[in-house]
């Protein structure tokens, strides 16, 4: 994902104010109240001035996008750490099950972000691409390791993750979500070495 570009690093106090705003926005996301507050209220709740809020985040959408970027960066960093420290199939499975844990633990945030993703924001689209690349890297590594099929792309895995997130309000969601991840992993492993007609026993 792109960063703040060539902008100068923030001073320590400005960085603290920015992080305070992001932390408070994340709390409000979690509570499902992001669209219920006046935008100026974010400054008061974070303990900063209104001018500070607008300097860092001129609009509600800009604040939401910044929270989203931080969440995606954390997820992508987790994927890279798993890939660097675990066998490829284990890394993929751990990431997918951890993603369900994330949606479960942060359901308010996840639900609001799903709503925002319909806005067509380039920042949100960029984050989605970064997350898909992280999943692609995990799937590719497992295919190269020979532990999953090479004919199923990461796009299918991403569709399953999007479906899991979109269905969060279903009764029994957690068990069903875990079941979908199991189906995805089983489908990636099964048929890994399909039999050939030449492999049939001799008569």
Short mmCIF file of C-alpha atoms in Angstrom, two decimals:
data_model
loop_
_atom_site.label_atom_id
_atom_site.label_comp_id
_atom_site.label_asym_id
_atom_site.label_seq_id
_atom_site.Cartn_x
_atom_site.Cartn_y
_atom_site.Cartn_z
CA UNK A 1 0.00 0.00 0.00
CA UNK A 2 1.16 3.55 -0.57
CA UNK A 3 1.99 5.67 2.45
CA UNK A 4 1.79 9.38 3.07
CA UNK A 5 3.99 9.85 0.04
CA UNK A 6 6.76 12.43 0.22
CA UNK A 7 5.16 14.39 3.09
CA UNK A 8 7.53 15.32 5.91
CA UNK A 9 7.34 13.15 9.04
CA UNK A 10 5.00 14.56 11.66
CA UNK A 11 6.40 16.20 14.78
CA UNK A 12 6.12 14.08 17.91
CA UNK A 13 3.16 16.08 19.27
CA UNK A 14 1.37 16.03 15.94
CA UNK A 15 1.92 12.27 15.68
CA UNK A 16 0.48 11.79 19.18
CA UNK A 17 -2.59 13.81 18.23
CA UNK A 18 -3.07 11.83 15.05
CA UNK A 19 -2.78 8.52 16.91
CA UNK A 20 -5.22 9.76 19.58
CA UNK A 21 -7.76 10.55 16.88
CA UNK A 22 -7.26 7.17 15.22
CA UNK A 23 -7.56 5.31 18.51
CA UNK A 24 -10.79 7.11 19.40
CA UNK A 25 -12.19 6.58 15.89
CA UNK A 26 -11.41 2.87 16.21
CA UNK A 27 -13.30 2.73 19.51
CA UNK A 28 -16.28 4.45 17.90
CA UNK A 29 -16.12 2.06 14.96
CA UNK A 30 -16.22 -0.86 17.40
CA UNK A 31 -19.27 0.59 19.14
CA UNK A 32 -21.02 0.97 15.78
CA UNK A 33 -21.46 4.72 16.32
CA UNK A 34 -19.18 6.10 13.62
CA UNK A 35 -22.04 7.58 11.60
CA UNK A 36 -24.06 8.71 14.61
CA UNK A 37 -21.67 11.37 15.92
CA UNK A 38 -21.06 14.83 14.56
CA UNK A 39 -17.63 14.87 12.96
CA UNK A 40 -16.43 17.61 15.32
CA UNK A 41 -17.21 15.33 18.28
CA UNK A 42 -14.26 13.12 17.35
CA UNK A 43 -11.92 15.94 18.39
CA UNK A 44 -13.54 16.40 21.79
CA UNK A 45 -13.57 12.67 22.50
CA UNK A 46 -9.91 12.33 21.51
CA UNK A 47 -8.91 15.30 23.67
CA UNK A 48 -7.66 17.49 20.82
CA UNK A 49 -8.86 20.70 19.23
CA UNK A 50 -11.22 20.82 16.27
CA UNK A 51 -8.53 22.47 14.16
CA UNK A 52 -6.21 19.54 14.89
CA UNK A 53 -8.88 17.12 13.72
CA UNK A 54 -9.35 18.94 10.42
CA UNK A 55 -5.61 19.30 9.83
CA UNK A 56 -5.14 15.55 10.02
CA UNK A 57 -8.51 14.39 8.68
CA UNK A 58 -10.50 16.99 6.76
CA UNK A 59 -13.51 14.71 6.39
CA UNK A 60 -15.16 11.77 8.13
CA UNK A 61 -14.25 9.65 5.12
CA UNK A 62 -10.56 10.56 5.46
CA UNK A 63 -10.62 9.46 9.10
CA UNK A 64 -12.34 6.19 8.21
CA UNK A 65 -9.82 5.52 5.45
CA UNK A 66 -6.91 6.09 7.84
CA UNK A 67 -8.35 3.58 10.32
CA UNK A 68 -8.86 1.12 7.47
CA UNK A 69 -5.28 1.55 6.27
CA UNK A 70 -3.92 0.78 9.73
CA UNK A 71 -6.07 -2.32 10.04
CA UNK A 72 -5.00 -3.60 6.61
CA UNK A 73 -1.32 -2.90 7.35
CA UNK A 74 -1.60 -4.93 10.57
CA UNK A 75 -3.27 -7.85 8.76
CA UNK A 76 -0.71 -7.81 5.96
CA UNK A 77 2.15 -7.66 8.46
CA UNK A 78 0.69 -10.70 10.20
CA UNK A 79 0.54 -12.58 6.90
CA UNK A 80 4.19 -11.78 6.20
CA UNK A 81 5.30 -12.84 9.69
CA UNK A 82 3.46 -16.14 9.37
CA UNK A 83 4.95 -16.75 5.94
CA UNK A 84 8.45 -16.08 7.30
CA UNK A 85 8.14 -18.29 10.39
CA UNK A 86 5.81 -21.20 9.56
CA UNK A 87 5.45 -23.89 6.89
CA UNK A 88 3.41 -22.48 4.02
CA UNK A 89 0.19 -24.45 4.55
CA UNK A 90 0.27 -23.80 8.29
CA UNK A 91 0.83 -20.09 7.64
CA UNK A 92 -2.14 -19.96 5.27
CA UNK A 93 -4.44 -21.85 7.63
CA UNK A 94 -3.39 -19.76 10.63
CA UNK A 95 -3.97 -16.53 8.73
CA UNK A 96 -7.43 -17.54 7.49
CA UNK A 97 -8.56 -18.70 10.93
CA UNK A 98 -7.02 -15.57 12.45
CA UNK A 99 -9.00 -13.47 9.98
CA UNK A 100 -12.23 -15.01 11.31
CA UNK A 101 -11.00 -14.28 14.85
CA UNK A 102 -10.39 -10.67 13.79
CA UNK A 103 -13.90 -10.29 12.37
CA UNK A 104 -15.36 -11.84 15.51
CA UNK A 105 -13.35 -9.69 17.92
CA UNK A 106 -13.84 -6.47 15.94
CA UNK A 107 -17.33 -6.97 14.51
CA UNK A 108 -18.35 -3.31 14.88
CA UNK A 109 -15.28 -2.13 13.03
CA UNK A 110 -15.62 -4.81 10.36
CA UNK A 111 -19.31 -4.03 9.77
CA UNK A 112 -18.63 -0.32 9.37
CA UNK A 113 -15.74 -0.94 6.99
CA UNK A 114 -17.89 -3.23 4.86
CA UNK A 115 -20.41 -0.36 4.63
CA UNK A 116 -17.68 2.10 3.67
CA UNK A 117 -16.29 -0.19 0.97
CA UNK A 118 -19.43 0.45 -1.08
CA UNK A 119 -18.39 4.11 -1.41
CA UNK A 120 -15.92 3.43 -4.20
CA UNK A 121 -13.06 5.05 -2.29
CA UNK A 122 -9.68 4.53 -3.94
CA UNK A 123 -8.04 4.21 -0.52
CA UNK A 124 -10.40 1.40 0.42
CA UNK A 125 -9.87 -0.28 -2.95
CA UNK A 126 -6.12 0.03 -2.45
CA UNK A 127 -6.39 -1.64 0.94
CA UNK A 128 -8.44 -4.46 -0.53
CA UNK A 129 -5.75 -5.02 -3.18
CA UNK A 130 -3.03 -5.08 -0.52
CA UNK A 131 -4.92 -7.67 1.51
CA UNK A 132 -5.53 -9.78 -1.59
CA UNK A 133 -1.81 -9.63 -2.41
CA UNK A 134 -0.99 -10.88 1.10
CA UNK A 135 -3.39 -13.80 0.63
CA UNK A 136 -1.97 -14.43 -2.85
CA UNK A 137 1.53 -14.66 -1.41
CA UNK A 138 0.37 -17.21 1.19
CA UNK A 139 -1.47 -19.34 -1.37
CA UNK A 140 1.41 -19.16 -3.86
CA UNK A 141 3.93 -20.20 -1.22
CA UNK A 142 1.80 -23.20 -0.25
CA UNK A 143 1.41 -24.19 -3.90
CA UNK A 144 5.17 -23.94 -4.43
CA UNK A 145 5.68 -26.01 -1.27
CA UNK A 146 3.42 -28.63 -2.84
CA UNK A 147 0.91 -28.68 -0.01
CA UNK A 148 -2.05 -27.10 -1.85
CA UNK A 149 -3.37 -27.23 -5.37
CA UNK A 150 -1.87 -24.87 -7.88
CA UNK A 151 -5.04 -24.49 -9.97
CA UNK A 152 -7.04 -22.47 -7.41
CA UNK A 153 -6.15 -18.79 -7.22
CA UNK A 154 -6.23 -16.49 -4.22
CA UNK A 155 -9.27 -14.74 -5.72
CA UNK A 156 -11.45 -17.68 -4.72
CA UNK A 157 -10.09 -17.49 -1.18
CA UNK A 158 -10.77 -13.75 -1.07
CA UNK A 159 -14.36 -14.31 -2.22
CA UNK A 160 -14.82 -16.71 0.68
CA UNK A 161 -13.40 -14.15 3.13
CA UNK A 162 -15.65 -11.39 1.74
CA UNK A 163 -18.65 -13.71 2.06
CA UNK A 164 -17.75 -14.51 5.66
CA UNK A 165 -17.52 -10.81 6.49
CA UNK A 166 -20.76 -9.91 4.72
CA UNK A 167 -22.70 -12.65 6.55
CA UNK A 168 -21.61 -11.55 10.02
CA UNK A 169 -25.17 -10.96 11.27
CA UNK A 170 -26.29 -14.53 10.62
CA UNK A 171 -27.23 -16.60 13.70
CA UNK A 172 -24.44 -19.05 14.41
CA UNK A 173 -22.05 -17.00 12.29
CA UNK A 174 -18.89 -18.00 14.13
CA UNK A 175 -19.35 -21.74 13.72
CA UNK A 176 -20.36 -21.31 10.08
CA UNK A 177 -17.39 -19.03 9.40
CA UNK A 178 -15.00 -21.60 10.85
CA UNK A 179 -16.71 -24.21 8.71
CA UNK A 180 -16.21 -22.14 5.54
CA UNK A 181 -12.49 -21.78 6.29
CA UNK A 182 -12.27 -25.55 6.80
CA UNK A 183 -14.01 -26.11 3.46
CA UNK A 184 -11.63 -23.69 1.72
CA UNK A 185 -8.56 -25.39 3.18
CA UNK A 186 -9.91 -28.86 2.43
CA UNK A 187 -10.66 -27.80 -1.13
CA UNK A 188 -7.15 -26.45 -1.57
CA UNK A 189 -5.59 -29.66 -0.30
CA UNK A 190 -7.94 -32.21 -1.87
CA UNK A 191 -7.15 -33.12 -5.45
CA UNK A 192 -3.58 -31.97 -4.94
CA UNK A 193 -2.34 -34.87 -7.05
CA UNK A 194 -5.25 -35.93 -9.24
CA UNK A 195 -4.93 -39.43 -10.59
CA UNK A 196 -4.12 -39.90 -14.24
CA UNK A 197 -5.85 -42.45 -16.53
CA UNK A 198 -2.40 -44.05 -16.90
CA UNK A 199 -2.32 -44.67 -13.14
CA UNK A 200 -5.15 -47.23 -13.24
CA UNK A 201 -4.16 -50.74 -12.10
CA UNK A 202 -3.09 -53.18 -14.82
CA UNK A 203 -5.58 -55.86 -15.71
#
